[in-house]
Coordinates of C-alpha atoms in Angstrom, one line a residue:
M1 CA 33.6 1.1 -17.8
S2 CA 33.4 -1.0 -21.0
Y3 CA 30.3 -2.9 -21.9
I4 CA 29.0 -5.8 -24.4
K5 CA 25.3 -5.7 -25.1
A6 CA 24.1 -9.1 -25.1
G7 CA 20.3 -9.0 -26.3
Q8 CA 17.5 -7.5 -24.2
D9 CA 15.4 -8.6 -21.2
A10 CA 11.8 -9.5 -21.1
N11 CA 11.2 -5.7 -20.6
G12 CA 12.9 -4.6 -23.8
E13 CA 16.0 -3.2 -21.5
D14 CA 19.4 -3.8 -22.9
I15 CA 21.4 -6.4 -21.0
K16 CA 24.9 -5.1 -20.8
L17 CA 28.2 -7.3 -19.9
H18 CA 31.0 -5.4 -18.1
Y19 CA 34.3 -6.3 -19.6
T20 CA 37.9 -5.6 -19.3
D21 CA 40.5 -5.8 -22.4
Q22 CA 44.2 -5.8 -21.5
G23 CA 47.4 -6.6 -23.5
Q24 CA 48.0 -7.4 -27.4
G25 CA 48.7 -11.1 -29.0
K26 CA 47.1 -14.4 -28.7
P27 CA 43.6 -13.6 -27.2
V28 CA 42.4 -15.5 -23.8
V29 CA 39.0 -15.1 -22.5
L30 CA 38.6 -15.3 -18.3
I31 CA 35.0 -16.6 -17.2
H32 CA 34.7 -16.1 -13.4
G33 CA 33.1 -18.3 -10.8
W34 CA 30.0 -18.0 -8.5
P35 CA 29.2 -15.6 -6.9
Q36 CA 31.9 -13.4 -7.8
N37 CA 32.7 -11.2 -11.4
H38 CA 35.6 -10.7 -13.7
E39 CA 37.5 -8.9 -10.9
A40 CA 38.1 -12.0 -9.4
W41 CA 40.5 -12.4 -12.0
T42 CA 42.9 -9.8 -10.6
Y43 CA 46.2 -11.4 -10.4
Q44 CA 45.7 -13.0 -14.1
L45 CA 44.9 -9.9 -15.6
G46 CA 48.0 -8.0 -13.7
E47 CA 50.3 -10.8 -15.0
L48 CA 49.3 -12.6 -18.2
P49 CA 49.2 -9.4 -20.6
K50 CA 52.9 -8.9 -19.8
H51 CA 53.6 -12.1 -21.8
G52 CA 52.3 -11.3 -25.2
L53 CA 48.6 -12.1 -24.6
R54 CA 45.4 -10.1 -25.1
V55 CA 43.5 -11.0 -21.9
I56 CA 39.8 -10.3 -21.8
A57 CA 37.6 -11.2 -18.5
Y58 CA 33.9 -10.1 -18.5
T59 CA 31.2 -10.7 -15.8
R60 CA 28.0 -12.7 -16.3
R61 CA 24.7 -11.4 -16.1
G62 CA 23.4 -10.8 -12.9
F63 CA 26.6 -9.9 -11.0
G64 CA 29.1 -7.2 -10.5
N65 CA 28.4 -4.3 -12.8
S66 CA 26.7 -6.1 -15.5
S67 CA 22.9 -5.8 -15.8
K68 CA 20.9 -7.8 -13.8
P69 CA 17.6 -9.3 -15.7
F70 CA 15.5 -11.5 -13.8
E71 CA 15.8 -14.3 -16.4
G72 CA 18.4 -15.9 -18.4
Y73 CA 20.6 -17.9 -16.1
N74 CA 20.5 -21.3 -17.7
Y75 CA 23.6 -22.4 -19.4
D76 CA 22.4 -22.2 -22.8
T77 CA 21.7 -18.3 -22.2
L78 CA 25.0 -18.1 -20.7
A79 CA 26.7 -19.7 -23.5
D80 CA 25.2 -17.6 -26.1
D81 CA 26.4 -14.5 -23.8
L82 CA 30.1 -16.0 -24.2
K83 CA 29.6 -16.2 -27.9
V84 CA 28.4 -12.3 -28.0
V85 CA 31.4 -11.4 -25.9
L86 CA 33.8 -13.5 -28.8
D87 CA 31.8 -12.1 -31.9
T88 CA 31.5 -8.7 -30.7
L89 CA 35.3 -8.5 -30.1
D90 CA 35.8 -10.4 -33.2
L91 CA 38.3 -12.9 -31.3
Q92 CA 40.2 -15.6 -33.1
D93 CA 41.9 -18.7 -32.1
V94 CA 40.8 -18.0 -28.5
T95 CA 41.6 -19.8 -25.3
L96 CA 38.8 -20.0 -23.2
V97 CA 39.8 -20.5 -19.3
G98 CA 36.7 -20.9 -17.2
F99 CA 36.6 -21.3 -13.3
S100 CA 34.3 -23.2 -11.1
M101 CA 30.6 -22.3 -12.7
G102 CA 32.6 -20.8 -15.8
G103 CA 33.9 -24.3 -16.7
G104 CA 30.1 -25.0 -17.4
E105 CA 30.0 -22.0 -20.0
V106 CA 33.0 -23.0 -21.5
A107 CA 31.7 -26.8 -22.0
R108 CA 28.1 -25.6 -23.1
Y109 CA 29.7 -23.0 -25.4
M110 CA 31.9 -25.5 -27.1
S111 CA 28.7 -27.8 -28.0
R112 CA 26.2 -25.5 -28.5
H113 CA 28.2 -23.3 -30.7
G114 CA 30.6 -25.8 -32.2
G115 CA 33.5 -24.4 -30.8
A116 CA 33.6 -21.4 -33.0
R117 CA 36.6 -19.1 -32.6
V118 CA 38.1 -21.2 -29.9
A119 CA 41.7 -23.2 -30.2
K120 CA 42.1 -24.4 -26.4
V121 CA 40.0 -24.5 -23.5
A122 CA 40.9 -24.5 -19.8
F123 CA 38.8 -25.8 -16.7
V124 CA 40.0 -24.7 -13.3
S125 CA 38.2 -25.8 -10.3
A126 CA 35.3 -26.5 -12.5
V127 CA 31.7 -27.7 -11.9
T128 CA 32.2 -30.1 -15.0
P129 CA 31.3 -32.9 -15.7
F130 CA 28.4 -33.0 -13.4
L131 CA 27.9 -32.4 -9.9
L132 CA 24.6 -33.8 -9.0
K133 CA 24.3 -37.3 -7.4
T134 CA 21.6 -39.4 -9.8
D135 CA 21.4 -42.8 -10.5
D136 CA 23.7 -42.8 -13.4
N137 CA 26.0 -40.3 -11.6
P138 CA 26.4 -42.2 -8.3
D139 CA 29.4 -40.3 -7.2
G140 CA 28.2 -36.9 -7.2
V141 CA 27.1 -34.6 -4.8
P142 CA 23.8 -35.5 -3.0
Q143 CA 20.8 -33.1 -3.5
P144 CA 20.5 -32.0 0.2
V145 CA 23.6 -30.4 0.0
F146 CA 22.5 -28.0 -2.4
D147 CA 19.0 -28.1 -1.0
D148 CA 21.0 -26.4 2.2
I149 CA 22.8 -23.7 0.2
Q150 CA 19.7 -22.5 -1.3
A151 CA 18.0 -22.5 2.2
N152 CA 20.9 -20.5 3.6
I153 CA 20.7 -18.0 0.7
A154 CA 17.1 -17.7 1.2
K155 CA 17.5 -16.9 4.9
D156 CA 20.3 -14.7 4.9
R157 CA 22.4 -14.5 1.8
F158 CA 25.1 -12.1 2.9
D159 CA 25.6 -14.3 6.1
F160 CA 26.0 -17.3 3.9
L161 CA 28.4 -15.5 1.4
Q162 CA 30.7 -14.7 4.2
S163 CA 30.8 -18.0 5.7
F164 CA 31.3 -19.6 1.7
G165 CA 34.1 -17.3 1.2
K166 CA 36.0 -18.9 4.2
D167 CA 35.3 -22.4 2.6
F168 CA 36.4 -21.1 -0.8
Y169 CA 39.6 -20.2 0.3
G170 CA 40.3 -22.8 2.3
V171 CA 40.3 -20.8 5.8
G172 CA 39.8 -22.7 8.9
V173 CA 40.8 -22.7 12.4
L174 CA 44.5 -23.6 11.6
S175 CA 44.8 -22.4 8.2
K176 CA 44.9 -19.0 7.0
P177 CA 45.8 -19.0 3.0
V178 CA 44.4 -15.6 2.7
S179 CA 44.2 -12.3 4.4
Q180 CA 40.9 -11.0 6.1
A181 CA 41.5 -8.3 3.1
V182 CA 41.0 -11.1 0.6
L183 CA 38.0 -12.0 2.3
D184 CA 36.6 -8.9 2.7
W185 CA 37.0 -8.2 -1.6
S186 CA 35.7 -11.3 -2.2
F187 CA 32.5 -10.6 -0.1
G188 CA 32.3 -7.2 -1.6
M189 CA 32.2 -9.0 -5.2
A190 CA 29.7 -11.4 -4.3
S191 CA 27.2 -9.1 -2.5
L192 CA 27.0 -7.4 -5.7
G193 CA 25.2 -9.8 -7.6
S194 CA 21.4 -9.9 -7.5
H195 CA 19.4 -12.3 -5.2
Q196 CA 17.9 -14.0 -8.3
A197 CA 21.0 -14.4 -10.1
T198 CA 22.7 -15.8 -7.1
V199 CA 19.8 -18.3 -6.5
A200 CA 19.3 -19.2 -10.2
C201 CA 23.0 -19.8 -11.0
A202 CA 23.4 -22.2 -7.8
H203 CA 20.6 -24.3 -9.5
A204 CA 22.3 -24.1 -12.9
F205 CA 25.6 -25.3 -11.8
A206 CA 24.3 -27.8 -9.4
E207 CA 21.9 -29.4 -11.9
T208 CA 23.4 -29.1 -15.3
D209 CA 25.0 -32.4 -17.0
F210 CA 27.9 -31.5 -18.8
R211 CA 29.0 -34.9 -20.0
P212 CA 27.5 -34.5 -23.6
D213 CA 29.0 -31.0 -24.0
L214 CA 32.5 -32.5 -23.2
A215 CA 32.3 -35.3 -25.6
T216 CA 32.1 -32.6 -28.3
I217 CA 35.3 -30.8 -27.5
N218 CA 38.2 -31.7 -29.8
V219 CA 40.8 -29.1 -29.1
P220 CA 43.6 -29.2 -26.6
A221 CA 42.3 -28.9 -23.2
L222 CA 43.9 -28.1 -19.7
V223 CA 42.2 -29.5 -16.4
I224 CA 43.5 -27.8 -13.0
H225 CA 41.9 -28.6 -9.7
G226 CA 43.0 -28.4 -5.9
D227 CA 43.1 -31.7 -4.0
E228 CA 41.9 -29.7 -0.8
D229 CA 38.8 -28.0 -2.7
K230 CA 35.6 -28.1 -0.4
T231 CA 33.7 -25.9 -2.8
V232 CA 33.8 -28.3 -5.7
P233 CA 35.4 -31.4 -4.4
I234 CA 38.0 -32.9 -6.9
K235 CA 36.7 -36.3 -6.8
N236 CA 33.4 -35.1 -8.2
S237 CA 35.3 -33.0 -10.9
G238 CA 38.6 -32.4 -11.7
A239 CA 39.4 -36.1 -11.3
R240 CA 36.9 -37.1 -13.6
M241 CA 37.3 -34.6 -16.5
T242 CA 39.8 -36.9 -18.6
E243 CA 37.3 -39.6 -18.8
H244 CA 35.2 -37.1 -21.2
L245 CA 38.0 -35.0 -22.9
K246 CA 39.9 -36.3 -25.8
Q247 CA 42.9 -34.0 -25.2
A248 CA 43.2 -33.2 -21.7
N249 CA 46.3 -32.4 -19.7
Y250 CA 45.2 -32.9 -15.9
L251 CA 47.2 -31.1 -13.3
V252 CA 46.5 -31.4 -9.2
Y253 CA 47.5 -28.5 -7.0
E254 CA 48.6 -30.2 -3.8
G255 CA 46.8 -28.7 -0.7
A256 CA 45.0 -25.9 -2.8
P257 CA 41.6 -25.0 -2.0
H258 CA 38.8 -23.8 -4.4
G259 CA 39.9 -20.3 -4.9
L260 CA 43.4 -21.2 -6.2
F261 CA 43.6 -18.0 -8.6
I262 CA 44.5 -16.3 -5.8
T263 CA 46.1 -18.7 -3.2
N264 CA 48.0 -20.4 -5.9
K265 CA 48.1 -17.3 -8.5
D266 CA 51.8 -17.8 -9.6
Q267 CA 51.5 -21.4 -10.1
L268 CA 48.1 -20.8 -12.0
N269 CA 49.7 -18.2 -14.2
R270 CA 52.8 -20.0 -14.8
D271 CA 50.3 -23.3 -16.1
L272 CA 48.0 -20.8 -18.2
L273 CA 50.7 -19.1 -19.9
A274 CA 52.6 -22.5 -20.6
F275 CA 49.3 -24.0 -22.1
V276 CA 48.8 -20.9 -24.3
A277 CA 52.0 -21.1 -25.6
G278 CA 51.7 -24.6 -26.6
S279 CA 53.9 -26.4 -24.0

């Protein structure tokens, strides 16, 4: 396994981020969502490097095989971890692709680190611009929705993760867009996360306002969202992104749920390849 050191925890232990690096060419960095790890990008890692791209995917702290410190799950720290990845691998002219929670890391990195090393950004089913309903964000998600998530994690995190996975992929009584094997695979990834990371990151993506971060982005941007996303509803996220991005191409995937990197993998791969290539 390959790891990148991202500082130390409060006890002086090294924090290591598990990553994979595939192919040669223009660099693309894939940032996974909550509560999975970088292996969620399996169909992108298996396809994008075939087209002259160097594709890097890493697991954020607290999840998968990365280190699991008790602290550091705010977006400033997570953006700093992303910077360490780009700096350590000395990547230039990067396309950042953030899925769900990972879209927040993209936005915060661009503002906090001035977009260093980055040529383009893509937001896929992202939590940006701001999920929580507040006085100045009246169309956001009400606080009780996030309170229920935290309560269910506290009650039985593993039962929550199994139920969450069904909504994630749009599985219902009549809708079976993915197999039971995919649900089991996703649950396995999610269950590897630490309890603290799962809880703290849920607070982070629910409560962080990325509108100021998005206003700093001056590179070409791609926004992709499914109109049947029940996890991060399109009206709270994708549909509002072009209000905040100066150069954004907005693609709506009809009938797609949150986990469209699986359900719409071929479509997503085509769109990412076209975006990186410049069309």
